[in-house]
Coordinates of C-alpha atoms and ligand atoms in Angstrom, one line a residue:
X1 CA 134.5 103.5 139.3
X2 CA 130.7 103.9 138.5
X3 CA 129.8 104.3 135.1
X4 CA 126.3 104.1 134.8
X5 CA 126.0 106.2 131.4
X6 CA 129.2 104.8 130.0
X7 CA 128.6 104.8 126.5
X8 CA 128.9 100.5 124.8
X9 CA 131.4 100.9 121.9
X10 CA 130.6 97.6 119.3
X11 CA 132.7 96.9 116.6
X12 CA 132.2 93.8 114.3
X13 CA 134.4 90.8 112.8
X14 CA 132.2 89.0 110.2
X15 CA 132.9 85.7 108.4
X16 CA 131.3 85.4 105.0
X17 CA 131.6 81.9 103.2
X18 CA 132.1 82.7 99.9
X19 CA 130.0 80.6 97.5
X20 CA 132.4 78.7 95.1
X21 CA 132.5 75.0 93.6
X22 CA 136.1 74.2 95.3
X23 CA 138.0 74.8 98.3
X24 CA 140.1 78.4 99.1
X25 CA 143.9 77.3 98.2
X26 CA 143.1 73.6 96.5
X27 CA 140.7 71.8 94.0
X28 CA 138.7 70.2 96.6
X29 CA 134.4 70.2 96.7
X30 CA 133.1 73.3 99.1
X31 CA 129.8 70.4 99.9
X32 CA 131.0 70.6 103.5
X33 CA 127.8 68.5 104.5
X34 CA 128.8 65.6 102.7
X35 CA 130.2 62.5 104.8
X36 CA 133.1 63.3 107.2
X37 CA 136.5 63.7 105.3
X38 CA 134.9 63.2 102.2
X39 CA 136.6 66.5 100.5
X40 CA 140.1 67.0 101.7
X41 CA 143.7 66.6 100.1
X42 CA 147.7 67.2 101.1
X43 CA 146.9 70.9 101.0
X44 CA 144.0 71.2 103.2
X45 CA 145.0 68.9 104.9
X46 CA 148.4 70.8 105.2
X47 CA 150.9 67.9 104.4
X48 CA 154.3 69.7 104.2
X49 CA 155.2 70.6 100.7
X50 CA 151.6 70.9 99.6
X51 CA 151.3 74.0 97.8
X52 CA 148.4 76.4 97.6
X53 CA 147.2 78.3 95.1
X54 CA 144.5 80.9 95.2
X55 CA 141.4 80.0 93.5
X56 CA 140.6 82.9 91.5
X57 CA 136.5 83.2 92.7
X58 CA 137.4 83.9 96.1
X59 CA 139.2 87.0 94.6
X60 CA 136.3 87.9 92.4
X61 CA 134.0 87.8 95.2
X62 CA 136.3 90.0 97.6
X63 CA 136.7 92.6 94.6
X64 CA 132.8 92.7 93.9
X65 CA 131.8 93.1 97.7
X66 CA 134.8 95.8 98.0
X67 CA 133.4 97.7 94.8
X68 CA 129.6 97.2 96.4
X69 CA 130.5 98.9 99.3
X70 CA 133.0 102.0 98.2
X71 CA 136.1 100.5 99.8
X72 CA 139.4 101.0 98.2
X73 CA 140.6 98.1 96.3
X74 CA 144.3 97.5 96.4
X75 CA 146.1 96.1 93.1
X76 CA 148.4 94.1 95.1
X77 CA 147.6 92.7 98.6
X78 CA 149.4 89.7 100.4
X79 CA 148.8 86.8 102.6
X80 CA 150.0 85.8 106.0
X81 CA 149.7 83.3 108.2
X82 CA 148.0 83.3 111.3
X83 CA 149.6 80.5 113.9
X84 CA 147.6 79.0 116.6
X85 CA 147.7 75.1 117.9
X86 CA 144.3 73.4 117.7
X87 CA 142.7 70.0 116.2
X88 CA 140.7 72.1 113.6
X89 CA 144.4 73.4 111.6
X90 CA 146.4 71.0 110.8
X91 CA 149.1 73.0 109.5
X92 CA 149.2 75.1 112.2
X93 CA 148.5 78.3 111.3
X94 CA 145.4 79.7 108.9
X95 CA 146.2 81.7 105.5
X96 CA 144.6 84.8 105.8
X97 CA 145.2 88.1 104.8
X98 CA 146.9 90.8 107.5
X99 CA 148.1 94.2 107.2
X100 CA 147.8 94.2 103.4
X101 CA 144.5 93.1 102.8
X102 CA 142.8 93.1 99.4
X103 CA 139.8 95.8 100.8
X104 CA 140.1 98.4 102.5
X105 CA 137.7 101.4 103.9
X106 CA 134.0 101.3 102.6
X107 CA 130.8 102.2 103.9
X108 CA 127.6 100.1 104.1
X109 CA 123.9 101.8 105.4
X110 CA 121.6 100.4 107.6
X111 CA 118.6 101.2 108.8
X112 CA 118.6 101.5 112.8
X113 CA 117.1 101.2 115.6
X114 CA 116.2 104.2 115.6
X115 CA 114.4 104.2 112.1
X116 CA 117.0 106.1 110.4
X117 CA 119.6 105.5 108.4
X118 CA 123.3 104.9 109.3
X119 CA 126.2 104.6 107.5
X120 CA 128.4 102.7 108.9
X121 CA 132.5 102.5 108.2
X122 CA 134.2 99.5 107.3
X123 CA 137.8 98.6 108.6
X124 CA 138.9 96.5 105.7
X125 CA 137.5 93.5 104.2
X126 CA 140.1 90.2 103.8
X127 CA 140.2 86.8 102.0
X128 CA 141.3 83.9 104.0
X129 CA 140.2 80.1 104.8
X130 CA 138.0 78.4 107.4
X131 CA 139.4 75.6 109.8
X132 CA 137.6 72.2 109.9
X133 CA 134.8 71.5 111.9
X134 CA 135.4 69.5 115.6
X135 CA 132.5 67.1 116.8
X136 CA 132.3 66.1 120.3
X137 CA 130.7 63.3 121.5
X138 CA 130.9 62.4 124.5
X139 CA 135.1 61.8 126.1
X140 CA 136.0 61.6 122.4
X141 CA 136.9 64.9 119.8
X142 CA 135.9 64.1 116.0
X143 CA 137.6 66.2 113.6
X144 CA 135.6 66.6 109.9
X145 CA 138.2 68.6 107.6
X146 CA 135.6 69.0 104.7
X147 CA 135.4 72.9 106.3
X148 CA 139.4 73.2 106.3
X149 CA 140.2 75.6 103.6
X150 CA 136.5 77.2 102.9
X151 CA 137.3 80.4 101.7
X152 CA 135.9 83.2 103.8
X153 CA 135.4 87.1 103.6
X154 CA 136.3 88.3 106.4
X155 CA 134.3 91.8 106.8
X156 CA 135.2 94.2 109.7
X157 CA 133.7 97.7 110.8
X158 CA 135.0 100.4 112.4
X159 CA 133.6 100.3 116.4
X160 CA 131.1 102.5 115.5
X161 CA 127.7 100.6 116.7
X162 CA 126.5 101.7 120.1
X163 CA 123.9 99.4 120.6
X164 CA 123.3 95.6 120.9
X165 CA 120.4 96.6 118.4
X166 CA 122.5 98.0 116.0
X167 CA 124.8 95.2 115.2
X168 CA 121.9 93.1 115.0
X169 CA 120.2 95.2 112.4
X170 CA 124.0 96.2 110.6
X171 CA 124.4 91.8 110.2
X172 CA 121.1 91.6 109.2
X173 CA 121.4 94.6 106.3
X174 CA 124.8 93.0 105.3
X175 CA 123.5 89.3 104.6
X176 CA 121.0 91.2 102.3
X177 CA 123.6 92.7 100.5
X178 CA 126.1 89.1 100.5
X179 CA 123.0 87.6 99.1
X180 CA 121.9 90.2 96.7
X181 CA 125.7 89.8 95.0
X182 CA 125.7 86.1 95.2
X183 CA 128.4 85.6 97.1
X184 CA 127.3 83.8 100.1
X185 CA 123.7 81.8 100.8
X186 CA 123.6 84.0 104.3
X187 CA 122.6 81.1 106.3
X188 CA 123.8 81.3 110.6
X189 CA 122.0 78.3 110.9
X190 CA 124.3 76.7 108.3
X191 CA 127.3 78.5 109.8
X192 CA 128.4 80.0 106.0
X193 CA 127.7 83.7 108.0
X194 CA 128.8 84.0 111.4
X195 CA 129.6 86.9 113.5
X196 CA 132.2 88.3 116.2
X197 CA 132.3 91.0 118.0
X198 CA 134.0 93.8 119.6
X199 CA 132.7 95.1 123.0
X200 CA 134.0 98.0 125.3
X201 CA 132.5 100.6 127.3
X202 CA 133.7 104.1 127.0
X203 CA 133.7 106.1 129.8
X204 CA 131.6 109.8 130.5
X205 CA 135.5 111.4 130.6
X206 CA 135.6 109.8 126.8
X207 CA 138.1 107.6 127.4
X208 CA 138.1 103.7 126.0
X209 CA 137.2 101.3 127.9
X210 CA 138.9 97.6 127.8
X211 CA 137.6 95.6 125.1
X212 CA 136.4 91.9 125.2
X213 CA 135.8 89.3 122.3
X214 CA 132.3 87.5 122.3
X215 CA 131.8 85.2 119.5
X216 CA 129.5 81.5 118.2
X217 CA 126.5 84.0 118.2
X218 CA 124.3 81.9 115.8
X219 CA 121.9 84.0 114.6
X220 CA 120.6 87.6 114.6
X221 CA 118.9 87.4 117.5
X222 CA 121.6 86.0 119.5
X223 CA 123.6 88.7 118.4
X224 CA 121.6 91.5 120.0
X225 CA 121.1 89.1 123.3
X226 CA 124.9 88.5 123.7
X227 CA 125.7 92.0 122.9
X228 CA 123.1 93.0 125.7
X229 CA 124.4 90.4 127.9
X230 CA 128.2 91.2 127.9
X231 CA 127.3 95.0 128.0
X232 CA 125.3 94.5 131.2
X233 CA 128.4 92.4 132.8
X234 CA 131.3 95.2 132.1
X235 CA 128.5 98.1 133.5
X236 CA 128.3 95.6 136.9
X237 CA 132.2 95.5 136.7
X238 CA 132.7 99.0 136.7
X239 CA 129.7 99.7 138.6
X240 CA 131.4 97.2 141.2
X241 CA 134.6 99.1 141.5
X242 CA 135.8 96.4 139.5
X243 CA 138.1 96.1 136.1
X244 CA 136.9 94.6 132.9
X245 CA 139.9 92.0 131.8
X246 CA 140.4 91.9 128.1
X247 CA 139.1 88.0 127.7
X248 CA 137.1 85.9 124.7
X249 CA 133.7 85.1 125.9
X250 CA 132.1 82.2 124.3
X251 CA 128.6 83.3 123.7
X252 CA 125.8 80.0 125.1
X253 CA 122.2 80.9 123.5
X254 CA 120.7 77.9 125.5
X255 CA 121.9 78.7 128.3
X256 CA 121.4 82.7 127.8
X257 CA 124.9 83.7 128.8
X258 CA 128.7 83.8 128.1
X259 CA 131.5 81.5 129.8
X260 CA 135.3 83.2 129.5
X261 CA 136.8 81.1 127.1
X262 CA 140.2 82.3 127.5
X263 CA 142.4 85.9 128.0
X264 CA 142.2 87.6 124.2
X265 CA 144.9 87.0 122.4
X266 CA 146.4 90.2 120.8
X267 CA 148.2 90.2 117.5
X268 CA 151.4 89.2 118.7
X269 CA 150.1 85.9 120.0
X270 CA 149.5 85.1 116.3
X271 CA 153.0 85.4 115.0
X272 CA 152.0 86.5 111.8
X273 CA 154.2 85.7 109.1
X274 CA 154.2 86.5 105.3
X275 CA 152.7 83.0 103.8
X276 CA 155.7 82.0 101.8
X277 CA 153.6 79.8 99.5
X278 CA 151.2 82.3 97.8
X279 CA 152.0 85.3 95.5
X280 CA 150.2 88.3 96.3
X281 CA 146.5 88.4 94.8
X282 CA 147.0 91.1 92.1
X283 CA 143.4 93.0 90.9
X284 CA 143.4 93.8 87.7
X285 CA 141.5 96.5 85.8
X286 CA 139.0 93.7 84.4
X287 CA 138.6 92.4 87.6
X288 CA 137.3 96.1 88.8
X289 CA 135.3 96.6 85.4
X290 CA 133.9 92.8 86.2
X291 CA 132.8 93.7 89.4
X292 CA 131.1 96.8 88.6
X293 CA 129.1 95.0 85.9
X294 CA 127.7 92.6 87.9
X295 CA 127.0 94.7 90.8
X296 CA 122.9 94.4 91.6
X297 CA 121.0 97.4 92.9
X298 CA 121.9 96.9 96.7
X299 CA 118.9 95.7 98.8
X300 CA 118.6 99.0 100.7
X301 CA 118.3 101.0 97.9
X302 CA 115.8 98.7 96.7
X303 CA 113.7 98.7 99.3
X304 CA 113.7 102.8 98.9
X305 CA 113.0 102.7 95.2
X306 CA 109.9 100.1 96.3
X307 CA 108.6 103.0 99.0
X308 CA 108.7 105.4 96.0
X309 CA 108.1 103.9 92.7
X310 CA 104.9 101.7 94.0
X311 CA 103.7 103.6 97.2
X312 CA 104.0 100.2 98.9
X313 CA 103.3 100.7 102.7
X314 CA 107.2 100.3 104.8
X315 CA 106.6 96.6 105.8
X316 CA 105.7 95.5 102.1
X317 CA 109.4 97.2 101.2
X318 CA 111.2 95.6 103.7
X319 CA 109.3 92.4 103.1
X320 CA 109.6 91.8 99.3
X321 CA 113.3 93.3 99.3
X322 CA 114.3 90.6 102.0
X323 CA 115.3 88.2 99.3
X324 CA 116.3 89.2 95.7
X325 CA 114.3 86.5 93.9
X326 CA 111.1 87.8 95.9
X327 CA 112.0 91.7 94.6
X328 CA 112.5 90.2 91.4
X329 CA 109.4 88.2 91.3
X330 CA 106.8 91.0 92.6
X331 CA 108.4 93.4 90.0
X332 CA 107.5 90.8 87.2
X333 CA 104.3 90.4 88.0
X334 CA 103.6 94.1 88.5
X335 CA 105.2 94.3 85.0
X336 CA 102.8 91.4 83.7
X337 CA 100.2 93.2 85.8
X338 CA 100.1 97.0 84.2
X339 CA 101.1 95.7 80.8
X340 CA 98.3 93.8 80.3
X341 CA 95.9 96.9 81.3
X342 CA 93.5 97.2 78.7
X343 CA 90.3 99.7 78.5
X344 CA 88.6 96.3 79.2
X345 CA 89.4 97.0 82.6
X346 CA 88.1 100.1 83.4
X347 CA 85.5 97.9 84.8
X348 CA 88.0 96.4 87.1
X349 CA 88.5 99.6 89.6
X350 CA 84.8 99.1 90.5
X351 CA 85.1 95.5 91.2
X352 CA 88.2 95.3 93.3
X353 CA 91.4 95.6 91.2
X354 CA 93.5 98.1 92.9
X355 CA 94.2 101.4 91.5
X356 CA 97.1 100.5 92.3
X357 CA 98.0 97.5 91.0
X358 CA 101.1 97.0 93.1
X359 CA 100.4 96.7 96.2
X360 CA 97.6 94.1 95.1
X361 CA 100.2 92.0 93.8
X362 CA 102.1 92.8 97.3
X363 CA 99.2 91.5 99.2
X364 CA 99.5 88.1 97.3
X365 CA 102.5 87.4 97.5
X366 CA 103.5 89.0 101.1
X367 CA 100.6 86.5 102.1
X368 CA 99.3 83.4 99.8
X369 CA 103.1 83.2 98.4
X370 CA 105.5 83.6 100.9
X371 CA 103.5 81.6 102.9
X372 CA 102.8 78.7 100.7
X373 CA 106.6 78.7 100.0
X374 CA 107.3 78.5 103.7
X375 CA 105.0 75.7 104.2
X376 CA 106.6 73.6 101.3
X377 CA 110.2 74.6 102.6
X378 CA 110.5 76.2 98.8
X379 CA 112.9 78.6 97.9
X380 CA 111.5 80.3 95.0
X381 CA 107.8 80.9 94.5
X382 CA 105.2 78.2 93.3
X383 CA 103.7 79.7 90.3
X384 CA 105.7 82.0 88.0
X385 CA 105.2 85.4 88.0
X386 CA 102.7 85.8 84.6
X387 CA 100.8 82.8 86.2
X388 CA 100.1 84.7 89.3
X389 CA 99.6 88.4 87.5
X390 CA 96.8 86.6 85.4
X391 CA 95.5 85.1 88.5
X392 CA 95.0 88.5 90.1
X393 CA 93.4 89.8 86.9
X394 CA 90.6 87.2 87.0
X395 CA 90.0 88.5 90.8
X396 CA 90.4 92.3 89.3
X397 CA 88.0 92.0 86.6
X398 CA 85.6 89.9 89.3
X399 CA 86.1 86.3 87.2
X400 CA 86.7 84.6 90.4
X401 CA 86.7 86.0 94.3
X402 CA 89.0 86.7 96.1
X403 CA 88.1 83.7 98.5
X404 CA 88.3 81.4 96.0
X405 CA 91.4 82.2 94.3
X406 CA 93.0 81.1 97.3
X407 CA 92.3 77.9 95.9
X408 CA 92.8 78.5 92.5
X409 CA 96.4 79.3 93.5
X410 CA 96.9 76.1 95.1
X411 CA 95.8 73.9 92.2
X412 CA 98.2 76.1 89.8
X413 CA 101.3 75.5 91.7
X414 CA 100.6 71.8 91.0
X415 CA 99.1 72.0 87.2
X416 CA 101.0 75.5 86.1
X417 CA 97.7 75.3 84.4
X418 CA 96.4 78.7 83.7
X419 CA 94.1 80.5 86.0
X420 CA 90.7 80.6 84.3
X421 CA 91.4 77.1 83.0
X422 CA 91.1 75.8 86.7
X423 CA 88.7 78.3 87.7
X424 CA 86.4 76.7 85.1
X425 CA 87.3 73.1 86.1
X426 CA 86.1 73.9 90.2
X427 CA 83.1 75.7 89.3
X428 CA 84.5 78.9 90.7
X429 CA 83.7 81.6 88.1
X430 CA 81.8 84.1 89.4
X431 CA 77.9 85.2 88.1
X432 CA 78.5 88.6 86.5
X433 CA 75.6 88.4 84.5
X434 CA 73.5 91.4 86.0
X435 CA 69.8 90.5 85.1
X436 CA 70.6 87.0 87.1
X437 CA 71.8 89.0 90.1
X438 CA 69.1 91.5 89.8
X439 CA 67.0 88.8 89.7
X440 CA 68.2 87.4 92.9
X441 CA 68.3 90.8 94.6
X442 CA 65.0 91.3 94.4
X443 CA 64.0 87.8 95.8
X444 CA 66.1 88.2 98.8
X445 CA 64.7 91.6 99.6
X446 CA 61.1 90.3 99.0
X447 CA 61.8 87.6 101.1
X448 CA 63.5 89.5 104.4
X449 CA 61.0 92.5 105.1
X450 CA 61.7 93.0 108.0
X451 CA 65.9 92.7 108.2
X452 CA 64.9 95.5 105.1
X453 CA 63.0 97.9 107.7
X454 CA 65.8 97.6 110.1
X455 CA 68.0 98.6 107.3
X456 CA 66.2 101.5 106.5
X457 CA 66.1 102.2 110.2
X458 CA 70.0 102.5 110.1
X459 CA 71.3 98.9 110.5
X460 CA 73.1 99.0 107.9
X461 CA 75.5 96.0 108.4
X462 CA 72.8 93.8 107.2
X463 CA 73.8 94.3 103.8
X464 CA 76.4 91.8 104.4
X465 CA 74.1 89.3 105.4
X466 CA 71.8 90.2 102.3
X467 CA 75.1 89.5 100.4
X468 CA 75.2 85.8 102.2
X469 CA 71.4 85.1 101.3
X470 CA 72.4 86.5 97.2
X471 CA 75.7 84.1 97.3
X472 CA 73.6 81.2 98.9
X473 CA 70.6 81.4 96.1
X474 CA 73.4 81.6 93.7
X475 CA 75.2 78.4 95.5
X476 CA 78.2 80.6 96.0
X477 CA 78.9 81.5 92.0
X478 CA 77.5 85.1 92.7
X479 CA 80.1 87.6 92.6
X480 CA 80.2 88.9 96.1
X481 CA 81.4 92.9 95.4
X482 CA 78.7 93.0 92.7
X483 CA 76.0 92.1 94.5
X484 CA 77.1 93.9 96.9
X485 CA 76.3 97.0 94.2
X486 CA 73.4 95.8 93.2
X487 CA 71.8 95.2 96.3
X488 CA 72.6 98.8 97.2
X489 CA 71.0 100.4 94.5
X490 CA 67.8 98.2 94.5
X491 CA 68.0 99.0 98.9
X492 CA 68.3 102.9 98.2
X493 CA 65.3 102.7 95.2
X494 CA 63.1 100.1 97.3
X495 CA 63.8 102.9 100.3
X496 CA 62.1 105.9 98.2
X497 CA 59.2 103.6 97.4
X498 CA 58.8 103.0 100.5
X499 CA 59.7 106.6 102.0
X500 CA 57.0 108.0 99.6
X501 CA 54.2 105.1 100.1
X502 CA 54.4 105.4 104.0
X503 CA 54.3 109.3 104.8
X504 CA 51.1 109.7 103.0
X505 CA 49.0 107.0 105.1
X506 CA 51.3 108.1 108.4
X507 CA 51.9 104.3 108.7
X508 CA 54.5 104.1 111.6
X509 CA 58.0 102.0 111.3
X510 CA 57.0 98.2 112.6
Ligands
ZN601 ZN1 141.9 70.2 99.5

């Protein structure tokens, strides 16, 4: 049948790894990048008569996440266990969480592709532990078991995306939030976030369309391509006449497509069983009251408060709300920034300092910051955050350009020195002193008559270059926006002088 405007129907399976010191059911380390092996024991490694028990973070973190998102938490929920054969489970079958999960329900916004905000339902949310991690080289399978029994979230939506887009844009809204609570780092390239998902067309009639698995999408953007890829193969199915057969698709970003790994298994494949080993997880009123005390303001929500409370243009919001610490760190310094507004810097308007003070401080760090950070590989700014408001106060109030403070910034991520301190020691201060300036107006405009006439004949751009010749007499300790001011007042005075001398004697423009 052709069904060119059949409608993609994308529902998501998302893996969180939840960031606790040990292992899901056991004492062992969660440093899974330590050397092979390294972290296992008789229950991870599912010797028989090991015995589980739950470690209580992973609970925590489930409860907190479920609270975050409005889903209904459930006192008691059990554990099951999901039976497959393969070299990465040992015991043969994975604890996880089935049809009583601890989460259900919930809603999480995004912002589209569209611009807008969705909300989007969630199916449940579920605690239950990774399998280890297979290496293979060459004819030979390795097997590293320092990932079996890494606790994992398990989040699922409703199918409710209907673009490839979409789901990108949902994954990347809900690592925000996973990161804003602290409960997992958020990193695909690391594999502690990874993503499955649900793909169907529905037909014009409304009817559903067959469904196929397509997972090992490593990032966000390989999200959106697979998504795009396995949508355009069911519409050539059905545009050939052909069936779409419920399969897993193993998603290859190299290689830009998706092999059939294998027909999808259903539920039944599973055998799920009731894990005999584990009482259920019981949530507690404390747990709840925990939770909701240490629930941050959620990164969306943020990122409107930023659009509001500072003005800041969309991109800045989205920017500086991308990681917590950043949000945290511009609000500081536009904290240190207004508090330390005196009367002394009325002066500063005129000079540069923003009205706004915010998104000054979002220009910094948006650009010298997060930059510098990237290329040092740091994780949390270089300077902190009083160090950098003071900085921008010295450019505000026109102690130092903002050139040069470029530099200045640079020398106090290595000293933590304060600002004026190294401004001092490189000779940047700037030459407020107006009489000097005037001084050196005056000679520049003496000694460029003609680049004057052509200003008075309109050219006005050439103030900038009678800004260079005042920064070069002062060997660059001028302040630029000042002499800038200067220079304009003595050009509009010299003008009437001259306006008022010439008409009298007729003498033409040369
Ligand atoms: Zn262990």
């Amino acid at each position: 049948m052709d069904e060119p405007n059949a409608v993609p129907v994308i529902g998501l399976e998302i893996h969180a790894q939840v960031l606790t010191r040990s292992k899901a059911f056991c004492g062992c380390s969660t440093a899974v990048a330590d050397a092979p092996n390294a972290h296992t024991c008789p229950v991870c490694l599912g010797h028989p008569g090991a015995l589980p028990v739950l470690n209580a973070a992973v609970l925590r973190a489930a409860v907190l996440l479920g609270r975050a998102l409005g889903s209904d938490i459930h006192p008691r929920s059990a554990f099951a266990r999901k039976h497959y054969f393969y070299p990465d489970l040992p015991k043969g079958y994975q604890i996880t969480q089935h049809r009583e999960p601890v989460c259900t329900g919930g809603t999480m916004a995004f912002v589209g592709s569209d611009g807008t905000e969705h909300d989007i339902r969630l199916e449940r949310i579920h605690m239950e532990e990774d399998a280890a991690r297979l290496l293979h080289r060459g004819d030979a399978s390795l097997a590293d078991y320092n990932r079996a029994g890494i606790p994992l979230l398990e989040i699922v939506t409703t199918p409710a995306f209907t673009s490839a887009a979409d789901a990108a844009a949902f994954m990347r809204e809900l690592r925000r939030v996973l990161v804003y609570c602290g409960i997992c780092d958020g990193s695909m390239e690391r594999g502690s976030l990874r993503c499955d998902a649900n793909v169907s067309l529905r037909r014009t009639d409304g009817s559903p369309g067959t469904r196929t698995e397509i997972k090992n999408m490593n990032s966000f953007r390989a999200v959106e391509r697979a998504l795009n890829w396995e949508i355009a193969r069911q519409r050539a199915l059905l545009k050939g006449g052909k069936a779409v057969a419920s399969a897993t698709l193993l998603w290859d970003e190299d290689a830009g497509e998706a092999r059939i790994m294998r027909g999808k298994e259903s539920s039944a494949d599973y055998h799920y069983m009731p894990e005999p080993d584990l009482p259920p997880a019981v949530v507690t009123q404390e747990h709840i009251d925990a939770a909701d005390a240490s629930i941050p303001e959620l990164p969306l929500a943020r990122q409107r408060r930023f659009l509001e409370k500072y003005a800041l243009p969309a991109l800045d919001a989205e920017v500086l709300t991308a990681e917590r610490s950043i949000a945290d760190y511009f609000e500081d310094v536009v904290r240190h920034l207004t508090a330390a507004r005196t009367d002394s810097d009325a002066g500063a308007v005129e000079t540069g300092m923003r009205t706004v003070p915010a998104k000054f401080a979002s220009n910094w760090i948006m650009g010298e910051v997060l930059r510098g950070m990237r290329e040092a590989g740091l994780s949390s700014p270089p300077v902190e955050a009083a160090r950098l408001a003071e900085l921008l106060r010295c450019i505000g109030d026109g102690t130092v350009s903002g050139s040069a403070a470029k530099r200045v910034l640079a020398a106090m991520a290595e000293s933590n020195n304060a600002p004026e301190e190294i401004i001092d020691r490189l000779g940047l201060r700037l030459l407020r002193d107006d009489d000097t300036l005037r001084a050196q107006v005056r000679e520049v405009l003496n000694a460029h008559p003609k680049q004057c006439a052509a200003f008075y004949a309109g050219k006005e751009k050439l103030l900038g270059f009678f800004v260079g010749q005042v920064m070069q007499r002062s060997g660059g300790s001028a302040d630029p926006k000042r002499a800038a001011i200067l220079l304009r007042e003595a050009l509009s005075r010299h003008g009437d002088e001259d306006a008022n001398a010439s008409s009298p004697s007729g003498k033409g423009e040369s």
